[in-house]
Short mmCIF file of N, CA and C in Angstrom, two decimals:
data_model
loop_
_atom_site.label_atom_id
_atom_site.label_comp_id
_atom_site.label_asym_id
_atom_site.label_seq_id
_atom_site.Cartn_x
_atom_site.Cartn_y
_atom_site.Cartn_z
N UNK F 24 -35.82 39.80 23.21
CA UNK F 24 -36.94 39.37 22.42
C UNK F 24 -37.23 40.37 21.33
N UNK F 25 -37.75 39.67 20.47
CA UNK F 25 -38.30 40.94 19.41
C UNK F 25 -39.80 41.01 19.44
N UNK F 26 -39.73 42.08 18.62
CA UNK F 26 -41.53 42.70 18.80
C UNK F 26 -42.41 42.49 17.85
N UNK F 27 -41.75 41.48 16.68
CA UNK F 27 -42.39 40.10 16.16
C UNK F 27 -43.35 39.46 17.22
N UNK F 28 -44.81 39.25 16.34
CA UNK F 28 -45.48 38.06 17.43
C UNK F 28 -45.50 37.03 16.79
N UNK F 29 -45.04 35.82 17.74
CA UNK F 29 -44.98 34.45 16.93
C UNK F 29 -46.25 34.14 16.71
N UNK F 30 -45.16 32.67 15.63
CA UNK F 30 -46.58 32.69 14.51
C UNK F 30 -47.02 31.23 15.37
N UNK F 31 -47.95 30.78 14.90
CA UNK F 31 -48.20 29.62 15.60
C UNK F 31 -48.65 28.78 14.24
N UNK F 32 -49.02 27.67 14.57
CA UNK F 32 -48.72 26.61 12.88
C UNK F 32 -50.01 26.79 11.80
N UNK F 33 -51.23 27.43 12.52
CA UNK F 33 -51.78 28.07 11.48
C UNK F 33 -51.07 29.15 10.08
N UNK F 34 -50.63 30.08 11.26
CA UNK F 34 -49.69 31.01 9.97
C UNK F 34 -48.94 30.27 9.15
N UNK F 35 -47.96 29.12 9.97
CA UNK F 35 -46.96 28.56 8.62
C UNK F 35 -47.64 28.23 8.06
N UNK F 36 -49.08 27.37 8.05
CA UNK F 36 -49.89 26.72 7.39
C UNK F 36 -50.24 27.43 6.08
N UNK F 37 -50.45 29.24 6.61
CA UNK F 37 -50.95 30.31 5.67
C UNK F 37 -49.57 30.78 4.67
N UNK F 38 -48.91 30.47 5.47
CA UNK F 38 -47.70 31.27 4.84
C UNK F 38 -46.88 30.23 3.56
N UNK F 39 -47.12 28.69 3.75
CA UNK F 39 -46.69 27.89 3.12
C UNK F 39 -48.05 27.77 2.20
N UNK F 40 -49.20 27.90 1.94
CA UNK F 40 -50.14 28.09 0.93
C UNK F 40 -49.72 29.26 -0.05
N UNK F 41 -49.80 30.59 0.28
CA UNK F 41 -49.22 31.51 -0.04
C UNK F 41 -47.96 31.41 -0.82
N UNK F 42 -47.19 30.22 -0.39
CA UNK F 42 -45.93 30.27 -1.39
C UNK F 42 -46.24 29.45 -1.95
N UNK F 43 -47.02 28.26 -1.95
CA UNK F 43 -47.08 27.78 -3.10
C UNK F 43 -48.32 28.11 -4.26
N UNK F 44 -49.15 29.10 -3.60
CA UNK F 44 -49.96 29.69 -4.80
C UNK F 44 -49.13 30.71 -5.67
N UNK F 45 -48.15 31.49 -4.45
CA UNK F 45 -47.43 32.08 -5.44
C UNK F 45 -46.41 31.43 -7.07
N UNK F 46 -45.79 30.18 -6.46
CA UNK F 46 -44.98 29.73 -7.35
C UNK F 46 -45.40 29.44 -8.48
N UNK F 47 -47.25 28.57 -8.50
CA UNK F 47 -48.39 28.19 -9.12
C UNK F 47 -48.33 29.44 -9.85
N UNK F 48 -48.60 30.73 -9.51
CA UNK F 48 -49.08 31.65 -10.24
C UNK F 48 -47.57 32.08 -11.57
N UNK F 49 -46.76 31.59 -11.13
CA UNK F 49 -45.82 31.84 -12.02
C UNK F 49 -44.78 32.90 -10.94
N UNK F 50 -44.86 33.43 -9.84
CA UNK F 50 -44.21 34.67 -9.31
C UNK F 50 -43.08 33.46 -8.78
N UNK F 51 -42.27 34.27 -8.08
CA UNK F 51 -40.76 33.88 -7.39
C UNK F 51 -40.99 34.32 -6.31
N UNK F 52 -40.59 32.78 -5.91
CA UNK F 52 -39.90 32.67 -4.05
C UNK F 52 -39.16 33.48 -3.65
N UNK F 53 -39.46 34.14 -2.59
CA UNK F 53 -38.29 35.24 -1.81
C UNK F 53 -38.06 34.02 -0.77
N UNK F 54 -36.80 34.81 0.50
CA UNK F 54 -36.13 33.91 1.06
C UNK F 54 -37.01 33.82 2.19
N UNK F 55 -37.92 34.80 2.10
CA UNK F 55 -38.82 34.43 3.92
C UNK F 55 -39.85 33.58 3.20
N UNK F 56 -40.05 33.31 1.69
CA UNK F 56 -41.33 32.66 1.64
C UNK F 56 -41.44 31.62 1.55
N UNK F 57 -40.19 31.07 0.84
CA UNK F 57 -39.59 29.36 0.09
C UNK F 57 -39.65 28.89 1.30
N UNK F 58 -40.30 27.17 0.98
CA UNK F 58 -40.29 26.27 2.15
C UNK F 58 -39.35 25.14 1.42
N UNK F 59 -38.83 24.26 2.53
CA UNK F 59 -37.81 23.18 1.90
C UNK F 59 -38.22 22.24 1.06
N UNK F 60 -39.64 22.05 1.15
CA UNK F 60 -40.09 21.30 -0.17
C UNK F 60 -39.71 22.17 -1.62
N UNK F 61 -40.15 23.44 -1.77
CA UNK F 61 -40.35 24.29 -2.59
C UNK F 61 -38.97 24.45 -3.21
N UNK F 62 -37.88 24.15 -2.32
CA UNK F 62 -36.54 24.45 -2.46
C UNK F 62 -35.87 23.01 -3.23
N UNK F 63 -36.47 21.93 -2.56
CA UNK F 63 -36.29 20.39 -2.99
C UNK F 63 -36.31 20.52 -4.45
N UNK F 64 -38.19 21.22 -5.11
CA UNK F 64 -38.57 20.89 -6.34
C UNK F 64 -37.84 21.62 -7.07
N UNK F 65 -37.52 23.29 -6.75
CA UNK F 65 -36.34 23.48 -7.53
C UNK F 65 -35.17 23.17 -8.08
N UNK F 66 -34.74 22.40 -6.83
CA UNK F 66 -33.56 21.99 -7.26
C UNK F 66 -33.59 20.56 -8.24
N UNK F 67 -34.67 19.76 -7.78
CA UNK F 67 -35.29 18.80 -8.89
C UNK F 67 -35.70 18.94 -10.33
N UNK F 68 -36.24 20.56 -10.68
CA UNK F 68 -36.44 20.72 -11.82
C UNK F 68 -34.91 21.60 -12.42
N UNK F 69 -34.08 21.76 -11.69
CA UNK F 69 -32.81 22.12 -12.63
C UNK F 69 -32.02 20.94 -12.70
N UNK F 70 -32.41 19.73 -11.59
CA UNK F 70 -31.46 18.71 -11.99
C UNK F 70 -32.19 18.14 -13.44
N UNK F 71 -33.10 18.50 -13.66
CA UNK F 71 -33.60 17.61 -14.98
C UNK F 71 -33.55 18.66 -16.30
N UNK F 72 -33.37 19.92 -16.04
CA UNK F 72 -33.00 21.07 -17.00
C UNK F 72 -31.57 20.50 -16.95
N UNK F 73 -30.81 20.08 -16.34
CA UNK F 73 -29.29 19.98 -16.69
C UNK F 73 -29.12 18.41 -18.10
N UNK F 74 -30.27 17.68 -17.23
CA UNK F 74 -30.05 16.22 -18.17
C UNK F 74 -30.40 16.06 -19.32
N UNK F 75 -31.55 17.31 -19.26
CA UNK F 75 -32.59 17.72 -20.66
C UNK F 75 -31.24 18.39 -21.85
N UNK F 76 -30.79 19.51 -20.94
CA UNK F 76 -29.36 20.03 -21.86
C UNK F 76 -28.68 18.86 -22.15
N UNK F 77 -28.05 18.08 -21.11
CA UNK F 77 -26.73 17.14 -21.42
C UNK F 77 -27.37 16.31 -22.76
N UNK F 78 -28.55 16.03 -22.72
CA UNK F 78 -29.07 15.17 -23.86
C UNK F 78 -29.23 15.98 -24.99
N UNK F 79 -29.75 17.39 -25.03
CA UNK F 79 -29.78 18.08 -25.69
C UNK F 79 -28.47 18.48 -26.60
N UNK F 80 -27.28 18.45 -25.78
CA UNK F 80 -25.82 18.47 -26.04
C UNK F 80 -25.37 17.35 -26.82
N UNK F 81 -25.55 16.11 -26.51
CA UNK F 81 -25.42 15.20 -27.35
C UNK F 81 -25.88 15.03 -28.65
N UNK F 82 -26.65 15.20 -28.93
CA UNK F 82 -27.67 15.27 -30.13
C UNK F 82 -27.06 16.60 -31.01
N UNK F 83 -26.65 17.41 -30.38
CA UNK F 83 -26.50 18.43 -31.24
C UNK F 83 -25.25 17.96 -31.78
N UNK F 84 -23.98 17.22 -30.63
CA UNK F 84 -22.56 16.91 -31.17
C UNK F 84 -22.93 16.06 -32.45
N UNK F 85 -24.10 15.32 -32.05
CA UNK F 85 -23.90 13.68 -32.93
C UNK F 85 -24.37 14.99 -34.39
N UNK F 86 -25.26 15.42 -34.38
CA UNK F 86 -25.92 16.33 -36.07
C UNK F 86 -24.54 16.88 -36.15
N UNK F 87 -23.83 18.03 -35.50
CA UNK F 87 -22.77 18.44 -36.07
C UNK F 87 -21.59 17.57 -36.53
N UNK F 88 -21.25 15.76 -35.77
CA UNK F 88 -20.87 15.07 -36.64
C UNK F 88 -21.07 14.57 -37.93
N UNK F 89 -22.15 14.42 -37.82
CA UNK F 89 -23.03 13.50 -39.14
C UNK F 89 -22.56 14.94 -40.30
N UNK F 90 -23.14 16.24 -39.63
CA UNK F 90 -23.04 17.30 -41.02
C UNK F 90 -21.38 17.61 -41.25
N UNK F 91 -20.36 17.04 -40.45
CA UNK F 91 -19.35 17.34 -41.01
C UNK F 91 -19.01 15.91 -42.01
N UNK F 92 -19.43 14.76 -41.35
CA UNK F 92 -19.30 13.53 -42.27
C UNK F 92 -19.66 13.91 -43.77
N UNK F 93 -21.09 14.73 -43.96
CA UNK F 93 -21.90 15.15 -45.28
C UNK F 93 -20.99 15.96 -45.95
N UNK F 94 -20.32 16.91 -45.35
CA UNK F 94 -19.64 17.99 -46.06
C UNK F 94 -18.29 17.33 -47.03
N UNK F 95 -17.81 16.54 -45.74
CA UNK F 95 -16.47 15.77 -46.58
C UNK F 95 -17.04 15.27 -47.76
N UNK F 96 -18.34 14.02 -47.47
CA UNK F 96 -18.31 13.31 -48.65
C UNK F 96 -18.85 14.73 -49.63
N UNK F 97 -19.45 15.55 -49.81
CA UNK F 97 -19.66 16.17 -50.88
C UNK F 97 -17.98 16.86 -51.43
N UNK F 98 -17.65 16.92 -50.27
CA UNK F 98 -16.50 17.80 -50.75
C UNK F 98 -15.62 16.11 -52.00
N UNK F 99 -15.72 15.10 -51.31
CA UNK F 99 -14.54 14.03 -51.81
C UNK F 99 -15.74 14.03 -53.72
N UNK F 100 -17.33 14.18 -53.54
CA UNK F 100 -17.51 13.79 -55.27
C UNK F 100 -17.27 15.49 -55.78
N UNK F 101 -17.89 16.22 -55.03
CA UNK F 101 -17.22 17.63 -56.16
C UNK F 101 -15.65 17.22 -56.86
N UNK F 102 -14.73 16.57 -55.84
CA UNK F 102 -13.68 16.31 -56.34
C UNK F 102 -13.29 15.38 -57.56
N UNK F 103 -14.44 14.22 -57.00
CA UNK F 103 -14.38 13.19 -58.22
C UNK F 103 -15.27 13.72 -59.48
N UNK F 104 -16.39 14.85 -59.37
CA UNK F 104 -17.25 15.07 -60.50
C UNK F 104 -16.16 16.15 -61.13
N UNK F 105 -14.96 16.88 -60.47
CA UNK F 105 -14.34 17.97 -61.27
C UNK F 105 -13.42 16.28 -62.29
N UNK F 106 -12.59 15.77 -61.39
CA UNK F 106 -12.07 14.92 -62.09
C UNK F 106 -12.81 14.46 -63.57
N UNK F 107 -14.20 13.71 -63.25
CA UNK F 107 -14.46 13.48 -64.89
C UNK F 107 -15.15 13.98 -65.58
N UNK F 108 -15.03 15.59 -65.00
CA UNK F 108 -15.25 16.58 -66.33
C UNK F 108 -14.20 16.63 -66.72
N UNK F 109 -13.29 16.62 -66.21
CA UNK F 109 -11.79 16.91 -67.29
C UNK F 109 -11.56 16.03 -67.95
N UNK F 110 -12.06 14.40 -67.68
CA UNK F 110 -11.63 13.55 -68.27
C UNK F 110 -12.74 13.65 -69.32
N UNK F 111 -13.53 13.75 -69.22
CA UNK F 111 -14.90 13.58 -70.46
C UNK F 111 -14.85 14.95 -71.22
N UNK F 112 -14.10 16.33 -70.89
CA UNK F 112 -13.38 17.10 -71.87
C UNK F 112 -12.47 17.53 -72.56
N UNK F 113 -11.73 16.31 -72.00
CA UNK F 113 -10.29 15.74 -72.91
C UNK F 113 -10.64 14.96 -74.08
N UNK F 114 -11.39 14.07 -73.80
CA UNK F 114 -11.90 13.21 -75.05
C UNK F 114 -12.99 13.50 -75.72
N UNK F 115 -13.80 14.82 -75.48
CA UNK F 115 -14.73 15.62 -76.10
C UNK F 115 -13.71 16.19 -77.38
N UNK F 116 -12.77 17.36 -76.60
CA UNK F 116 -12.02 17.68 -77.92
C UNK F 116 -11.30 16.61 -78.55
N UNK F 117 -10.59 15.88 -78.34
CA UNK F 117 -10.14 15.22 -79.25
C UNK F 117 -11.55 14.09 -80.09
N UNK F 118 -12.22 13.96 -80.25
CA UNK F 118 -13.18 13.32 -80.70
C UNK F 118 -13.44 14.44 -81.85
N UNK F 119 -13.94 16.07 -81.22
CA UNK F 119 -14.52 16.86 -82.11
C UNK F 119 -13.21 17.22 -82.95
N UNK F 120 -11.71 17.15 -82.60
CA UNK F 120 -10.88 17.55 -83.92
C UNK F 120 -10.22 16.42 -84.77
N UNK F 121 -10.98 15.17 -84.04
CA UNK F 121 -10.42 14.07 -84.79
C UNK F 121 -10.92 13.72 -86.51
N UNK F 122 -10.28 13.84 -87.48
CA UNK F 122 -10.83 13.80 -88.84
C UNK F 122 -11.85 12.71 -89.12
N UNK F 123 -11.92 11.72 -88.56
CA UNK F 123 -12.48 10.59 -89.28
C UNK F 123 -14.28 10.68 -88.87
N UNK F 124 -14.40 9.88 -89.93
CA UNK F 124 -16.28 9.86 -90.16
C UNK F 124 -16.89 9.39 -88.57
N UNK F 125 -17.39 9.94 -87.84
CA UNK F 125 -17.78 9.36 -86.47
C UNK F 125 -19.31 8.45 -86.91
N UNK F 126 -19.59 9.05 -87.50
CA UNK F 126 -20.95 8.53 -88.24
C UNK F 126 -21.10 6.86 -89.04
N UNK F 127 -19.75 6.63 -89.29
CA UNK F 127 -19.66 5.45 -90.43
C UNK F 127 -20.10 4.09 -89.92
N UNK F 128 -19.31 3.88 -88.14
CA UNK F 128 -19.59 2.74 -87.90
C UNK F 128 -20.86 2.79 -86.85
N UNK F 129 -21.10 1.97 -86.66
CA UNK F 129 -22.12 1.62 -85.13
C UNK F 129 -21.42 2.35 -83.93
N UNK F 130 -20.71 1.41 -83.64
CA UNK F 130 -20.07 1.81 -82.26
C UNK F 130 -19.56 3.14 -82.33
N UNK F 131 -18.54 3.98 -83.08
CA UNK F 131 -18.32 4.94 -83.16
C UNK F 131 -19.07 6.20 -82.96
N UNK F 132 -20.80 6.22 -84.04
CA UNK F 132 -21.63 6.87 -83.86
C UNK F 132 -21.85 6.94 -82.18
N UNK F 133 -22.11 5.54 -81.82
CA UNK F 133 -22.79 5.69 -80.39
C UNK F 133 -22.13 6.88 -79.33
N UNK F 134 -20.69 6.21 -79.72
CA UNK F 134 -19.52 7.03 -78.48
C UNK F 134 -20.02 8.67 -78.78
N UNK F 135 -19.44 8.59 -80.26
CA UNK F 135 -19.99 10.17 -80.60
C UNK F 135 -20.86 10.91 -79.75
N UNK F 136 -22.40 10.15 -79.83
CA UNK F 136 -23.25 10.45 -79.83
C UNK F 136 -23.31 10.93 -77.93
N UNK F 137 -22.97 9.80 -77.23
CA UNK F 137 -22.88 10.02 -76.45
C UNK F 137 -21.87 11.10 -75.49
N UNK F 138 -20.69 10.97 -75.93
CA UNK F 138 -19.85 12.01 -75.34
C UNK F 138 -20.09 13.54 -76.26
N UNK F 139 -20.03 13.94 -77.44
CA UNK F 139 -20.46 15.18 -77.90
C UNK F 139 -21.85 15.52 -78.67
N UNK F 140 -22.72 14.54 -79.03
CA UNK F 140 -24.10 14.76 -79.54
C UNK F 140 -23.89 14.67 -80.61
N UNK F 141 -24.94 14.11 -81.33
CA UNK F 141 -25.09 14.52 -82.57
C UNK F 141 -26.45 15.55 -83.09
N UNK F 142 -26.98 15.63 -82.36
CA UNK F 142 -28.45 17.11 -82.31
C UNK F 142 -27.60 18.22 -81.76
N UNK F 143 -28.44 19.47 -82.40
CA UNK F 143 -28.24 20.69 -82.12
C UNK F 143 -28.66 20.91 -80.12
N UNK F 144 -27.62 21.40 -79.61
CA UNK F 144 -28.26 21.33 -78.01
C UNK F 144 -27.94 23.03 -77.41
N UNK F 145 -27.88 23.58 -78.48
CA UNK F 145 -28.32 25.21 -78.27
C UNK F 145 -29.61 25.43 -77.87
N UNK F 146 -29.63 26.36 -77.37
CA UNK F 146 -31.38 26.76 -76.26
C UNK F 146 -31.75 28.30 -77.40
N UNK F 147 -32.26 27.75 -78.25
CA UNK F 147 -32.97 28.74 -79.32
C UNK F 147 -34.37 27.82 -80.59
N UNK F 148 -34.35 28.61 -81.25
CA UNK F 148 -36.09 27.26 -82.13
C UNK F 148 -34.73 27.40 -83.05
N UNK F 149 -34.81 25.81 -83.23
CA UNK F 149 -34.08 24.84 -84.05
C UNK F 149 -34.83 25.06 -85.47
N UNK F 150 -33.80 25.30 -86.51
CA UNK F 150 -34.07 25.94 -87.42
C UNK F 150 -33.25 24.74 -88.63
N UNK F 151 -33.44 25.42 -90.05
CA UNK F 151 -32.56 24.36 -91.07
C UNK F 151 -31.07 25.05 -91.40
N UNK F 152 -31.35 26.09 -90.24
CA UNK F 152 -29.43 26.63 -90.45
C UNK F 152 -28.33 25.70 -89.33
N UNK F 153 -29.03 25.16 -88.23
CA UNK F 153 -28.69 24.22 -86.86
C UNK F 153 -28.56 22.97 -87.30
N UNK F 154 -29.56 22.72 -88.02
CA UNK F 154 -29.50 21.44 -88.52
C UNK F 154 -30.82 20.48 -87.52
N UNK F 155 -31.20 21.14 -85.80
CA UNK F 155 -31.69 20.16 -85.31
C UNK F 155 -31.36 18.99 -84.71
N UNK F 156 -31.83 18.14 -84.82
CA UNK F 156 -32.20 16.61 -84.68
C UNK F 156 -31.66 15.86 -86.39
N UNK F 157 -31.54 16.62 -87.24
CA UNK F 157 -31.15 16.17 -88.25
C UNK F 157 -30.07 15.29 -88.23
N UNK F 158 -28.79 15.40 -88.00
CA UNK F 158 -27.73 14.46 -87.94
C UNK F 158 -28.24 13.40 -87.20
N UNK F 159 -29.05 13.51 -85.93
CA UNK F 159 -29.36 12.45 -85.08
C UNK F 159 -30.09 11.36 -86.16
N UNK F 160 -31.13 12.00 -86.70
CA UNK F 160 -32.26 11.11 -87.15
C UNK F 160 -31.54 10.71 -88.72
N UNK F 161 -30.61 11.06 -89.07
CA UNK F 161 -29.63 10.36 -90.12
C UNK F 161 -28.79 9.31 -89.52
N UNK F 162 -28.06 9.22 -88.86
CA UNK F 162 -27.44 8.27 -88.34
C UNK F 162 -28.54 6.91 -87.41
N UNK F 163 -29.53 7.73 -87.06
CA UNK F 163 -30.55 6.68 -86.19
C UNK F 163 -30.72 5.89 -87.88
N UNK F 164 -31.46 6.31 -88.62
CA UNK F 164 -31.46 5.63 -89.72
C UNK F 164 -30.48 4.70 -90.59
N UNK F 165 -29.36 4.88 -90.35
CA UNK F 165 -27.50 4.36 -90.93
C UNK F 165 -27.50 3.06 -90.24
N UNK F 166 -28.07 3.48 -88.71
CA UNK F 166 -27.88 2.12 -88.02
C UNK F 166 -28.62 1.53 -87.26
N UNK F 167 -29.93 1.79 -88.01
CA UNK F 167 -30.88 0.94 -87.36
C UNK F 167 -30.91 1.26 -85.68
N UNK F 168 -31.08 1.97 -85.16
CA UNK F 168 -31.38 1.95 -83.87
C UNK F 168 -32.57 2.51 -83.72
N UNK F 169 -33.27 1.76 -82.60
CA UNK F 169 -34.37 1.61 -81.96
C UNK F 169 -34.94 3.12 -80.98
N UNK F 170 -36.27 3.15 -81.36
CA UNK F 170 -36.42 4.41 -80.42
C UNK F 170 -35.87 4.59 -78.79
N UNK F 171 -36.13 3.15 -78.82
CA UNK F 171 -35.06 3.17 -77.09
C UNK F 171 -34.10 3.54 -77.00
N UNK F 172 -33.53 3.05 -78.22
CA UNK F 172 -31.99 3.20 -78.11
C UNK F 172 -31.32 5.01 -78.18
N UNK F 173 -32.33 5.34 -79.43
CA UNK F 173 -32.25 6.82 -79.21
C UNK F 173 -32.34 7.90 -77.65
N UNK F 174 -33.01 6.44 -77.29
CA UNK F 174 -33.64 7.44 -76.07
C UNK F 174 -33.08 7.31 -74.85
N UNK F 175 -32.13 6.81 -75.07
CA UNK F 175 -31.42 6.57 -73.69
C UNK F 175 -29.60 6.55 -74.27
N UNK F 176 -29.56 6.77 -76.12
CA UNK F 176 -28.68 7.94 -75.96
C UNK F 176 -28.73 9.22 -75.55
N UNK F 177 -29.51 9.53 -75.84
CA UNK F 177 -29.87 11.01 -75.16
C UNK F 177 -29.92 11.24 -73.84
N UNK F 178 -30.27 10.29 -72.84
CA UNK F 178 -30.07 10.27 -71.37
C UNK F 178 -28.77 10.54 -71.22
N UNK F 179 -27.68 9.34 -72.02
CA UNK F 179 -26.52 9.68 -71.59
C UNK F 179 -25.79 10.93 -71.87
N UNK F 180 -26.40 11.06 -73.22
CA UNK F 180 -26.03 12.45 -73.65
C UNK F 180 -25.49 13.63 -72.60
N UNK F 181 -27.06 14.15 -71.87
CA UNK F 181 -27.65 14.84 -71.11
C UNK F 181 -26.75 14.51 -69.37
N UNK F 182 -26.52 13.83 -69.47
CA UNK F 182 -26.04 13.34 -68.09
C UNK F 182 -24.10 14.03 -68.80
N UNK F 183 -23.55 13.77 -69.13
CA UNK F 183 -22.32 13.90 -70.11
C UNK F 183 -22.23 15.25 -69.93
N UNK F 184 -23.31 16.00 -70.76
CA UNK F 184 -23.57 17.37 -70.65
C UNK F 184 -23.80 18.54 -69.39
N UNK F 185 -24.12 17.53 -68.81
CA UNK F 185 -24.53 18.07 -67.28
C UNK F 185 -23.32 18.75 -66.39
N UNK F 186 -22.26 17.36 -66.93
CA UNK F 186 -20.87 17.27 -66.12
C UNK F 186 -20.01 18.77 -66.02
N UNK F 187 -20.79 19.31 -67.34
CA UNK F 187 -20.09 20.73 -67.38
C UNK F 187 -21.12 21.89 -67.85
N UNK F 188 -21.04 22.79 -66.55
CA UNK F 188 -21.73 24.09 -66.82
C UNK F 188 -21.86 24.65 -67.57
N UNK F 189 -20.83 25.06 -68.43
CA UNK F 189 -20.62 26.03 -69.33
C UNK F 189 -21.48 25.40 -70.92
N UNK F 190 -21.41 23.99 -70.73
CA UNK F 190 -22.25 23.28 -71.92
C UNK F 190 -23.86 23.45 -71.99
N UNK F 191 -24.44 23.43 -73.13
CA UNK F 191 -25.81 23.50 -72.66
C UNK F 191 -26.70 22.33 -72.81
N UNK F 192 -27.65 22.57 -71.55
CA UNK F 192 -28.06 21.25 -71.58
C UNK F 192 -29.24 20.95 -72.56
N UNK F 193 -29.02 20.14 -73.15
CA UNK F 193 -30.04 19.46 -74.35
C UNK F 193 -31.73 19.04 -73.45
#
């Protein structure tokens, strides 16, 4: 026999309060204190810490899919926006070393206007050595176009311009 005195079901009674005020209080079960309920809920609240992760896991795969889906497509228009800068600065220079009057006809002006400008689009105060808006507002006059029309050459302008960094934007 040992020199333990048994407990009788008051004590477990005390001893199973005791562990669960302890757990309540935030402290940890030792192995003489945990009762099999106490042991049950543990194991109940890691089975739901595991499902909380597994769901948690999912969600994170599906965002790290979706953000690799995002990356490609940016990566596939950087590709297509390098493409028609080259193409819209192939026909920039040849437009600007081409001899003929861009100014003469309608349609011509427009293209002009739109792929290389006809306003000054340097970032300084527009002066009568730049010229300005001057060429613009000569040719707006040649061919009758409408303030709209001005004005949403210039959108395209600006959008044209955009395509390449090194240009400045109007």
């Amino acid at each position: 026999m040992t020199d333990q005195p048994r407990l009788g079901p008051i004590d477990h009674a005390n001893t199973a309060q005791q562990a669960r005020q302890t757990t309540q209080a935030g402290g940890r079960h030792t192995v003489d204190s945990i009762t099999s309920d106490a042991l049950d809920q543990l194991y109940a609240e890691l089975e739901q810490l595991r499902l909380d992760q597994a769901g948690t896991d999912h969600v994170s795969a599906a965002w790290a899919r979706k953000l690799r889906e995002q990356q490609h497509r940016a990566e596939q228009a950087e590709a297509k926006l390098a493409a028609a800068r080259e193409a819209t600065d192939s026909v920039h220079r040849a437009m600007v070393h081409d001899p003929r009057d861009w100014g003469q006809y309608k349609r011509d002006a427009w293209t002009y206007g739109v792929i290389v400008g006809w306003g000054c689009e340097e970032r300084h105060d527009h002066d009568d050595i730049c010229g300005a808006d001057d060429a613009l507002k000569e040719i707006t006059t040649r061919h009758r176009w409408l303030p709209e029309d001005v004005a949403r050459l210039k959108t395209y302008r600006a959008a044209i311009a955009a395509l390449d960094p090194q240009e400045p934007q109007p």
